[in-house]
PDB file of N, CA, C and O in Angstrom:
ATOM      1  N   MET A   1      -3.618   6.967 -12.971  1.00 55.00           N
ATOM      2  CA  MET A   1      -2.847   6.539 -11.825  1.00 55.00           C
ATOM      3  C   MET A   1      -1.530   5.939 -12.294  1.00 55.00           C
ATOM      4  O   MET A   1      -1.502   5.140 -13.209  1.00 55.00           O
ATOM      5  N   ASN A   2      -0.516   6.325 -11.628  1.00 59.00           N
ATOM      6  CA  ASN A   2       0.770   5.746 -11.978  1.00 59.00           C
ATOM      7  C   ASN A   2       1.132   4.651 -10.982  1.00 59.00           C
ATOM      8  O   ASN A   2       0.405   4.362 -10.041  1.00 59.00           O
ATOM      9  N   GLU A   3       2.272   4.033 -11.218  1.00 60.00           N
ATOM     10  CA  GLU A   3       2.686   2.896 -10.383  1.00 60.00           C
ATOM     11  C   GLU A   3       2.921   3.317  -8.936  1.00 60.00           C
ATOM     12  O   GLU A   3       2.587   2.597  -8.008  1.00 60.00           O
ATOM     13  N   TYR A   4       3.469   4.524  -8.739  1.00 57.00           N
ATOM     14  CA  TYR A   4       3.730   4.995  -7.373  1.00 57.00           C
ATOM     15  C   TYR A   4       2.421   5.172  -6.603  1.00 57.00           C
ATOM     16  O   TYR A   4       2.333   4.810  -5.439  1.00 57.00           O
ATOM     17  N   THR A   5       1.409   5.695  -7.259  1.00 58.00           N
ATOM     18  CA  THR A   5       0.118   5.910  -6.599  1.00 58.00           C
ATOM     19  C   THR A   5      -0.494   4.584  -6.181  1.00 58.00           C
ATOM     20  O   THR A   5      -1.017   4.448  -5.074  1.00 58.00           O
ATOM     21  N   VAL A   6      -0.433   3.585  -7.044  1.00 57.00           N
ATOM     22  CA  VAL A   6      -0.983   2.272  -6.720  1.00 57.00           C
ATOM     23  C   VAL A   6      -0.232   1.662  -5.546  1.00 57.00           C
ATOM     24  O   VAL A   6      -0.838   1.146  -4.608  1.00 57.00           O
ATOM     25  N   ASN A   7       1.093   1.720  -5.568  1.00 63.00           N
ATOM     26  CA  ASN A   7       1.895   1.166  -4.474  1.00 63.00           C
ATOM     27  C   ASN A   7       1.636   1.910  -3.171  1.00 63.00           C
ATOM     28  O   ASN A   7       1.591   1.300  -2.105  1.00 63.00           O
ATOM     29  N   ASN A   8       1.465   3.228  -3.241  1.00 64.00           N
ATOM     30  CA  ASN A   8       1.210   4.022  -2.042  1.00 64.00           C
ATOM     31  C   ASN A   8      -0.136   3.637  -1.435  1.00 64.00           C
ATOM     32  O   ASN A   8      -0.256   3.528  -0.214  1.00 64.00           O
ATOM     33  N   GLU A   9      -1.152   3.422  -2.261  1.00 65.00           N
ATOM     34  CA  GLU A   9      -2.463   3.013  -1.763  1.00 65.00           C
ATOM     35  C   GLU A   9      -2.393   1.612  -1.149  1.00 65.00           C
ATOM     36  O   GLU A   9      -3.034   1.348  -0.131  1.00 65.00           O
ATOM     37  N   GLU A  10      -1.620   0.721  -1.747  1.00 66.00           N
ATOM     38  CA  GLU A  10      -1.455  -0.619  -1.196  1.00 66.00           C
ATOM     39  C   GLU A  10      -0.757  -0.562   0.161  1.00 66.00           C
ATOM     40  O   GLU A  10      -1.111  -1.298   1.073  1.00 66.00           O
ATOM     41  N   GLU A  11       0.238   0.312   0.301  1.00 67.00           N
ATOM     42  CA  GLU A  11       0.933   0.460   1.577  1.00 67.00           C
ATOM     43  C   GLU A  11      -0.011   0.990   2.651  1.00 67.00           C
ATOM     44  O   GLU A  11       0.019   0.534   3.794  1.00 67.00           O
ATOM     45  N   LYS A  12      -0.859   1.948   2.292  1.00 67.00           N
ATOM     46  CA  LYS A  12      -1.824   2.475   3.256  1.00 67.00           C
ATOM     47  C   LYS A  12      -2.794   1.383   3.683  1.00 67.00           C
ATOM     48  O   LYS A  12      -3.155   1.289   4.841  1.00 67.00           O
ATOM     49  N   GLU A  13      -3.213   0.554   2.740  1.00 64.00           N
ATOM     50  CA  GLU A  13      -4.141  -0.534   3.059  1.00 64.00           C
ATOM     51  C   GLU A  13      -3.466  -1.572   3.956  1.00 64.00           C
ATOM     52  O   GLU A  13      -4.084  -2.112   4.848  1.00 64.00           O
ATOM     53  N   ASP A  14      -2.191  -1.844   3.730  1.00 70.00           N
ATOM     54  CA  ASP A  14      -1.465  -2.815   4.541  1.00 70.00           C
ATOM     55  C   ASP A  14      -1.269  -2.318   5.975  1.00 70.00           C
ATOM     56  O   ASP A  14      -1.205  -3.119   6.902  1.00 70.00           O
ATOM     57  N   LYS A  15      -1.169  -1.006   6.172  1.00 78.00           N
ATOM     58  CA  LYS A  15      -0.929  -0.458   7.502  1.00 78.00           C
ATOM     59  C   LYS A  15      -2.185  -0.450   8.363  1.00 78.00           C
ATOM     60  O   LYS A  15      -2.093  -0.296   9.576  1.00 78.00           O
ATOM     61  N   LYS A  16      -3.357  -0.618   7.753  1.00 81.00           N
ATOM     62  CA  LYS A  16      -4.596  -0.627   8.530  1.00 81.00           C
ATOM     63  C   LYS A  16      -4.676  -1.913   9.341  1.00 81.00           C
ATOM     64  O   LYS A  16      -4.221  -2.966   8.923  1.00 81.00           O
ATOM     65  N   SER A  17      -5.297  -1.814  10.506  1.00 87.00           N
ATOM     66  CA  SER A  17      -5.467  -2.994  11.335  1.00 87.00           C
ATOM     67  C   SER A  17      -6.532  -3.904  10.729  1.00 87.00           C
ATOM     68  O   SER A  17      -7.294  -3.505   9.853  1.00 87.00           O
ATOM     69  N   PHE A  18      -6.579  -5.130  11.244  1.00 87.00           N
ATOM     70  CA  PHE A  18      -7.558  -6.098  10.751  1.00 87.00           C
ATOM     71  C   PHE A  18      -8.978  -5.587  10.971  1.00 87.00           C
ATOM     72  O   PHE A  18      -9.831  -5.692  10.091  1.00 87.00           O
ATOM     73  N   ILE A  19      -9.220  -5.012  12.140  1.00 85.00           N
ATOM     74  CA  ILE A  19     -10.558  -4.509  12.454  1.00 85.00           C
ATOM     75  C   ILE A  19     -10.936  -3.371  11.515  1.00 85.00           C
ATOM     76  O   ILE A  19     -12.071  -3.293  11.041  1.00 85.00           O
ATOM     77  N   GLN A  20     -10.002  -2.474  11.215  1.00 88.00           N
ATOM     78  CA  GLN A  20     -10.285  -1.353  10.318  1.00 88.00           C
ATOM     79  C   GLN A  20     -10.581  -1.852   8.909  1.00 88.00           C
ATOM     80  O   GLN A  20     -11.502  -1.363   8.251  1.00 88.00           O
ATOM     81  N   ARG A  21      -9.821  -2.833   8.424  1.00 89.00           N
ATOM     82  CA  ARG A  21     -10.098  -3.386   7.090  1.00 89.00           C
ATOM     83  C   ARG A  21     -11.441  -4.092   7.063  1.00 89.00           C
ATOM     84  O   ARG A  21     -12.186  -3.989   6.093  1.00 89.00           O
ATOM     85  N   LEU A  22     -11.786  -4.799   8.153  1.00 86.00           N
ATOM     86  CA  LEU A  22     -13.080  -5.459   8.230  1.00 86.00           C
ATOM     87  C   LEU A  22     -14.207  -4.439   8.254  1.00 86.00           C
ATOM     88  O   LEU A  22     -15.217  -4.595   7.562  1.00 86.00           O
ATOM     89  N   ARG A  23     -14.040  -3.372   9.017  1.00 87.00           N
ATOM     90  CA  ARG A  23     -15.053  -2.310   9.085  1.00 87.00           C
ATOM     91  C   ARG A  23     -15.265  -1.687   7.706  1.00 87.00           C
ATOM     92  O   ARG A  23     -16.397  -1.424   7.302  1.00 87.00           O
ATOM     93  N   ASP A  24     -14.162  -1.446   6.987  1.00 87.00           N
ATOM     94  CA  ASP A  24     -14.277  -0.841   5.659  1.00 87.00           C
ATOM     95  C   ASP A  24     -14.969  -1.765   4.665  1.00 87.00           C
ATOM     96  O   ASP A  24     -15.602  -1.296   3.725  1.00 87.00           O
ATOM     97  N   SER A  25     -14.854  -3.071   4.857  1.00 87.00           N
ATOM     98  CA  SER A  25     -15.472  -3.993   3.916  1.00 87.00           C
ATOM     99  C   SER A  25     -16.917  -4.323   4.280  1.00 87.00           C
ATOM    100  O   SER A  25     -17.733  -4.553   3.404  1.00 87.00           O
ATOM    101  N   VAL A  26     -17.262  -4.324   5.581  1.00 86.00           N
ATOM    102  CA  VAL A  26     -18.620  -4.675   5.995  1.00 86.00           C
ATOM    103  C   VAL A  26     -19.547  -3.472   5.892  1.00 86.00           C
ATOM    104  O   VAL A  26     -20.581  -3.524   5.233  1.00 86.00           O
ATOM    105  N   ILE A  27     -19.213  -2.404   6.598  1.00 87.00           N
ATOM    106  CA  ILE A  27     -20.033  -1.193   6.596  1.00 87.00           C
ATOM    107  C   ILE A  27     -19.104   0.002   6.372  1.00 87.00           C
ATOM    108  O   ILE A  27     -18.626   0.610   7.329  1.00 87.00           O
ATOM    109  N   PRO A  28     -18.847   0.336   5.114  1.00 89.00           N
ATOM    110  CA  PRO A  28     -17.928   1.446   4.860  1.00 89.00           C
ATOM    111  C   PRO A  28     -18.541   2.787   5.261  1.00 89.00           C
ATOM    112  O   PRO A  28     -19.718   3.037   5.035  1.00 89.00           O
ATOM    113  N   ILE A  29     -17.741   3.615   5.891  1.00 89.00           N
ATOM    114  CA  ILE A  29     -18.171   4.959   6.277  1.00 89.00           C
ATOM    115  C   ILE A  29     -17.569   5.930   5.274  1.00 89.00           C
ATOM    116  O   ILE A  29     -16.352   6.027   5.134  1.00 89.00           O
ATOM    117  N   LYS A  30     -18.451   6.630   4.589  1.00 89.00           N
ATOM    118  CA  LYS A  30     -18.004   7.581   3.574  1.00 89.00           C
ATOM    119  C   LYS A  30     -17.774   8.942   4.218  1.00 89.00           C
ATOM    120  O   LYS A  30     -18.451   9.301   5.178  1.00 89.00           O
ATOM    121  N   PRO A  31     -16.836   9.706   3.696  1.00 89.00           N
ATOM    122  CA  PRO A  31     -16.561  11.027   4.275  1.00 89.00           C
ATOM    123  C   PRO A  31     -17.757  11.973   4.204  1.00 89.00           C
ATOM    124  O   PRO A  31     -17.892  12.858   5.042  1.00 89.00           O
ATOM    125  N   ASP A  32     -18.632  11.800   3.234  1.00 92.00           N
ATOM    126  CA  ASP A  32     -19.771  12.708   3.097  1.00 92.00           C
ATOM    127  C   ASP A  32     -20.998  12.248   3.877  1.00 92.00           C
ATOM    128  O   ASP A  32     -22.053  12.869   3.792  1.00 92.00           O
ATOM    129  N   ASP A  33     -20.884  11.173   4.675  1.00 90.00           N
ATOM    130  CA  ASP A  33     -21.985  10.743   5.536  1.00 90.00           C
ATOM    131  C   ASP A  33     -22.178  11.757   6.659  1.00 90.00           C
ATOM    132  O   ASP A  33     -21.213  12.326   7.177  1.00 90.00           O
ATOM    133  N   SER A  34     -23.434  11.953   7.057  1.00 93.00           N
ATOM    134  CA  SER A  34     -23.710  12.865   8.175  1.00 93.00           C
ATOM    135  C   SER A  34     -23.318  12.187   9.491  1.00 93.00           C
ATOM    136  O   SER A  34     -23.108  10.976   9.546  1.00 93.00           O
ATOM    137  N   ALA A  35     -23.254  12.972  10.542  1.00 93.00           N
ATOM    138  CA  ALA A  35     -22.837  12.453  11.844  1.00 93.00           C
ATOM    139  C   ALA A  35     -23.759  11.348  12.356  1.00 93.00           C
ATOM    140  O   ALA A  35     -23.268  10.323  12.832  1.00 93.00           O
ATOM    141  N   PRO A  36     -25.090  11.509  12.271  1.00 94.00           N
ATOM    142  CA  PRO A  36     -25.951  10.412  12.744  1.00 94.00           C
ATOM    143  C   PRO A  36     -25.767   9.119  11.943  1.00 94.00           C
ATOM    144  O   PRO A  36     -25.814   8.031  12.517  1.00 94.00           O
ATOM    145  N   VAL A  37     -25.533   9.238  10.662  1.00 92.00           N
ATOM    146  CA  VAL A  37     -25.314   8.048   9.832  1.00 92.00           C
ATOM    147  C   VAL A  37     -24.021   7.360  10.244  1.00 92.00           C
ATOM    148  O   VAL A  37     -23.963   6.133  10.340  1.00 92.00           O
ATOM    149  N   LYS A  38     -22.980   8.119  10.528  1.00 91.00           N
ATOM    150  CA  LYS A  38     -21.712   7.536  10.966  1.00 91.00           C
ATOM    151  C   LYS A  38     -21.880   6.808  12.290  1.00 91.00           C
ATOM    152  O   LYS A  38     -21.345   5.717  12.484  1.00 91.00           O
ATOM    153  N   VAL A  39     -22.652   7.396  13.208  1.00 93.00           N
ATOM    154  CA  VAL A  39     -22.880   6.766  14.511  1.00 93.00           C
ATOM    155  C   VAL A  39     -23.649   5.462  14.338  1.00 93.00           C
ATOM    156  O   VAL A  39     -23.310   4.439  14.944  1.00 93.00           O
ATOM    157  N   VAL A  40     -24.683   5.482  13.502  1.00 93.00           N
ATOM    158  CA  VAL A  40     -25.480   4.270  13.266  1.00 93.00           C
ATOM    159  C   VAL A  40     -24.622   3.186  12.624  1.00 93.00           C
ATOM    160  O   VAL A  40     -24.729   2.002  12.970  1.00 93.00           O
ATOM    161  N   LYS A  41     -23.748   3.575  11.702  1.00 92.00           N
ATOM    162  CA  LYS A  41     -22.863   2.594  11.072  1.00 92.00           C
ATOM    163  C   LYS A  41     -21.877   2.014  12.081  1.00 92.00           C
ATOM    164  O   LYS A  41     -21.578   0.816  12.052  1.00 92.00           O
ATOM    165  N   GLN A  42     -21.367   2.835  12.994  1.00 92.00           N
ATOM    166  CA  GLN A  42     -20.461   2.339  14.033  1.00 92.00           C
ATOM    167  C   GLN A  42     -21.190   1.360  14.954  1.00 92.00           C
ATOM    168  O   GLN A  42     -20.656   0.316  15.317  1.00 92.00           O
ATOM    169  N   ILE A  43     -22.421   1.694  15.340  1.00 94.00           N
ATOM    170  CA  ILE A  43     -23.215   0.808  16.192  1.00 94.00           C
ATOM    171  C   ILE A  43     -23.522  -0.490  15.453  1.00 94.00           C
ATOM    172  O   ILE A  43     -23.453  -1.578  16.032  1.00 94.00           O
ATOM    173  N   GLY A  44     -23.840  -0.379  14.170  1.00 93.00           N
ATOM    174  CA  GLY A  44     -24.109  -1.577  13.373  1.00 93.00           C
ATOM    175  C   GLY A  44     -22.901  -2.478  13.279  1.00 93.00           C
ATOM    176  O   GLY A  44     -23.016  -3.710  13.356  1.00 93.00           O
ATOM    177  N   PHE A  45     -21.720  -1.897  13.137  1.00 93.00           N
ATOM    178  CA  PHE A  45     -20.505  -2.704  13.073  1.00 93.00           C
ATOM    179  C   PHE A  45     -20.220  -3.361  14.413  1.00 93.00           C
ATOM    180  O   PHE A  45     -19.801  -4.523  14.466  1.00 93.00           O
ATOM    181  N   ALA A  46     -20.477  -2.643  15.507  1.00 94.00           N
ATOM    182  CA  ALA A  46     -20.291  -3.230  16.837  1.00 94.00           C
ATOM    183  C   ALA A  46     -21.248  -4.403  17.035  1.00 94.00           C
ATOM    184  O   ALA A  46     -20.864  -5.446  17.590  1.00 94.00           O
ATOM    185  N   ALA A  47     -22.477  -4.255  16.563  1.00 95.00           N
ATOM    186  CA  ALA A  47     -23.445  -5.349  16.657  1.00 95.00           C
ATOM    187  C   ALA A  47     -22.994  -6.535  15.804  1.00 95.00           C
ATOM    188  O   ALA A  47     -23.114  -7.695  16.222  1.00 95.00           O
ATOM    189  N   PHE A  48     -22.454  -6.251  14.637  1.00 93.00           N
ATOM    190  CA  PHE A  48     -21.928  -7.306  13.770  1.00 93.00           C
ATOM    191  C   PHE A  48     -20.807  -8.070  14.476  1.00 93.00           C
ATOM    192  O   PHE A  48     -20.780  -9.305  14.456  1.00 93.00           O
ATOM    193  N   LEU A  49     -19.884  -7.335  15.106  1.00 93.00           N
ATOM    194  CA  LEU A  49     -18.784  -7.990  15.825  1.00 93.00           C
ATOM    195  C   LEU A  49     -19.306  -8.827  16.986  1.00 93.00           C
ATOM    196  O   LEU A  49     -18.807  -9.936  17.229  1.00 93.00           O
ATOM    197  N   ALA A  50     -20.297  -8.319  17.690  1.00 96.00           N
ATOM    198  CA  ALA A  50     -20.858  -9.059  18.820  1.00 96.00           C
ATOM    199  C   ALA A  50     -21.501 -10.360  18.351  1.00 96.00           C
ATOM    200  O   ALA A  50     -21.279 -11.422  18.929  1.00 96.00           O
ATOM    201  N   VAL A  51     -22.294 -10.294  17.300  1.00 96.00           N
ATOM    202  CA  VAL A  51     -22.952 -11.502  16.773  1.00 96.00           C
ATOM    203  C   VAL A  51     -21.912 -12.485  16.252  1.00 96.00           C
ATOM    204  O   VAL A  51     -22.012 -13.694  16.498  1.00 96.00           O
ATOM    205  N   ALA A  52     -20.908 -11.971  15.541  1.00 95.00           N
ATOM    206  CA  ALA A  52     -19.857 -12.856  15.027  1.00 95.00           C
ATOM    207  C   ALA A  52     -19.098 -13.523  16.178  1.00 95.00           C
ATOM    208  O   ALA A  52     -18.755 -14.710  16.090  1.00 95.00           O
ATOM    209  N   GLY A  53     -18.850 -12.789  17.240  1.00 96.00           N
ATOM    210  CA  GLY A  53     -18.161 -13.367  18.395  1.00 96.00           C
ATOM    211  C   GLY A  53     -18.988 -14.440  19.081  1.00 96.00           C
ATOM    212  O   GLY A  53     -18.470 -15.500  19.458  1.00 96.00           O
ATOM    213  N   VAL A  54     -20.290 -14.192  19.229  1.00 98.00           N
ATOM    214  CA  VAL A  54     -21.169 -15.184  19.860  1.00 98.00           C
ATOM    215  C   VAL A  54     -21.258 -16.439  19.007  1.00 98.00           C
ATOM    216  O   VAL A  54     -21.173 -17.562  19.520  1.00 98.00           O
ATOM    217  N   VAL A  55     -21.412 -16.265  17.709  1.00 98.00           N
ATOM    218  CA  VAL A  55     -21.501 -17.429  16.814  1.00 98.00           C
ATOM    219  C   VAL A  55     -20.200 -18.228  16.851  1.00 98.00           C
ATOM    220  O   VAL A  55     -20.224 -19.465  16.909  1.00 98.00           O
ATOM    221  N   THR A  56     -19.078 -17.547  16.822  1.00 97.00           N
ATOM    222  CA  THR A  56     -17.788 -18.236  16.875  1.00 97.00           C
ATOM    223  C   THR A  56     -17.632 -19.004  18.188  1.00 97.00           C
ATOM    224  O   THR A  56     -17.177 -20.156  18.196  1.00 97.00           O
ATOM    225  N   THR A  57     -18.026 -18.392  19.280  1.00 97.00           N
ATOM    226  CA  THR A  57     -17.944 -19.058  20.581  1.00 97.00           C
ATOM    227  C   THR A  57     -18.848 -20.285  20.628  1.00 97.00           C
ATOM    228  O   THR A  57     -18.445 -21.354  21.107  1.00 97.00           O
ATOM    229  N   LEU A  58     -20.071 -20.137  20.138  1.00 97.00           N
ATOM    230  CA  LEU A  58     -20.995 -21.274  20.133  1.00 97.00           C
ATOM    231  C   LEU A  58     -20.497 -22.409  19.246  1.00 97.00           C
ATOM    232  O   LEU A  58     -20.645 -23.589  19.599  1.00 97.00           O
ATOM    233  N   LEU A  59     -19.901 -22.080  18.118  1.00 97.00           N
ATOM    234  CA  LEU A  59     -19.325 -23.116  17.252  1.00 97.00           C
ATOM    235  C   LEU A  59     -18.172 -23.839  17.954  1.00 97.00           C
ATOM    236  O   LEU A  59     -18.043 -25.046  17.848  1.00 97.00           O
ATOM    237  N   ALA A  60     -17.336 -23.069  18.642  1.00 97.00           N
ATOM    238  CA  ALA A  60     -16.213 -23.685  19.361  1.00 97.00           C
ATOM    239  C   ALA A  60     -16.721 -24.610  20.460  1.00 97.00           C
ATOM    240  O   ALA A  60     -16.196 -25.711  20.660  1.00 97.00           O
ATOM    241  N   ILE A  61     -17.763 -24.209  21.167  1.00 96.00           N
ATOM    242  CA  ILE A  61     -18.340 -25.062  22.212  1.00 96.00           C
ATOM    243  C   ILE A  61     -18.942 -26.309  21.606  1.00 96.00           C
ATOM    244  O   ILE A  61     -18.757 -27.422  22.129  1.00 96.00           O
ATOM    245  N   ALA A  62     -19.656 -26.160  20.495  1.00 96.00           N
ATOM    246  CA  ALA A  62     -20.272 -27.316  19.858  1.00 96.00           C
ATOM    247  C   ALA A  62     -19.218 -28.309  19.381  1.00 96.00           C
ATOM    248  O   ALA A  62     -19.374 -29.522  19.534  1.00 96.00           O
ATOM    249  N   VAL A  63     -18.152 -27.819  18.807  1.00 96.00           N
ATOM    250  CA  VAL A  63     -17.078 -28.700  18.347  1.00 96.00           C
ATOM    251  C   VAL A  63     -16.409 -29.386  19.521  1.00 96.00           C
ATOM    252  O   VAL A  63     -16.080 -30.580  19.455  1.00 96.00           O
ATOM    253  N   SER A  64     -16.210 -28.658  20.620  1.00 95.00           N
ATOM    254  CA  SER A  64     -15.562 -29.282  21.772  1.00 95.00           C
ATOM    255  C   SER A  64     -16.434 -30.396  22.370  1.00 95.00           C
ATOM    256  O   SER A  64     -15.915 -31.380  22.855  1.00 95.00           O
ATOM    257  N   PHE A  65     -17.751 -30.240  22.346  1.00 93.00           N
ATOM    258  CA  PHE A  65     -18.634 -31.300  22.833  1.00 93.00           C
ATOM    259  C   PHE A  65     -18.672 -32.472  21.858  1.00 93.00           C
ATOM    260  O   PHE A  65     -18.829 -33.622  22.275  1.00 93.00           O
ATOM    261  N   ALA A  66     -18.528 -32.200  20.578  1.00 90.00           N
ATOM    262  CA  ALA A  66     -18.576 -33.263  19.578  1.00 90.00           C
ATOM    263  C   ALA A  66     -17.321 -34.124  19.634  1.00 90.00           C
ATOM    264  O   ALA A  66     -17.361 -35.310  19.285  1.00 90.00           O
ATOM    265  N   LEU A  67     -16.221 -33.555  20.056  1.00 85.00           N
ATOM    266  CA  LEU A  67     -14.972 -34.320  20.124  1.00 85.00           C
ATOM    267  C   LEU A  67     -14.928 -35.010  21.416  1.00 85.00           C
ATOM    268  O   LEU A  67     -14.730 -35.824  21.989  1.00 85.00           O
TER     269      LEU A  67
END
């Protein structure tokens, strides 16, 4: 790999949205995955986001009651 290739990959990574970078780090979808596996991974990531959102909301409520 040369310097241009590394910089080009960094630029591609920077252009991804926060959700896309999070999806790639939590449950990466590989190009050689079958269609059912990709669907299950998408559902799993949606469940992860839902649980993370509920936990964050509950923490915010708990902190607001504590203050």
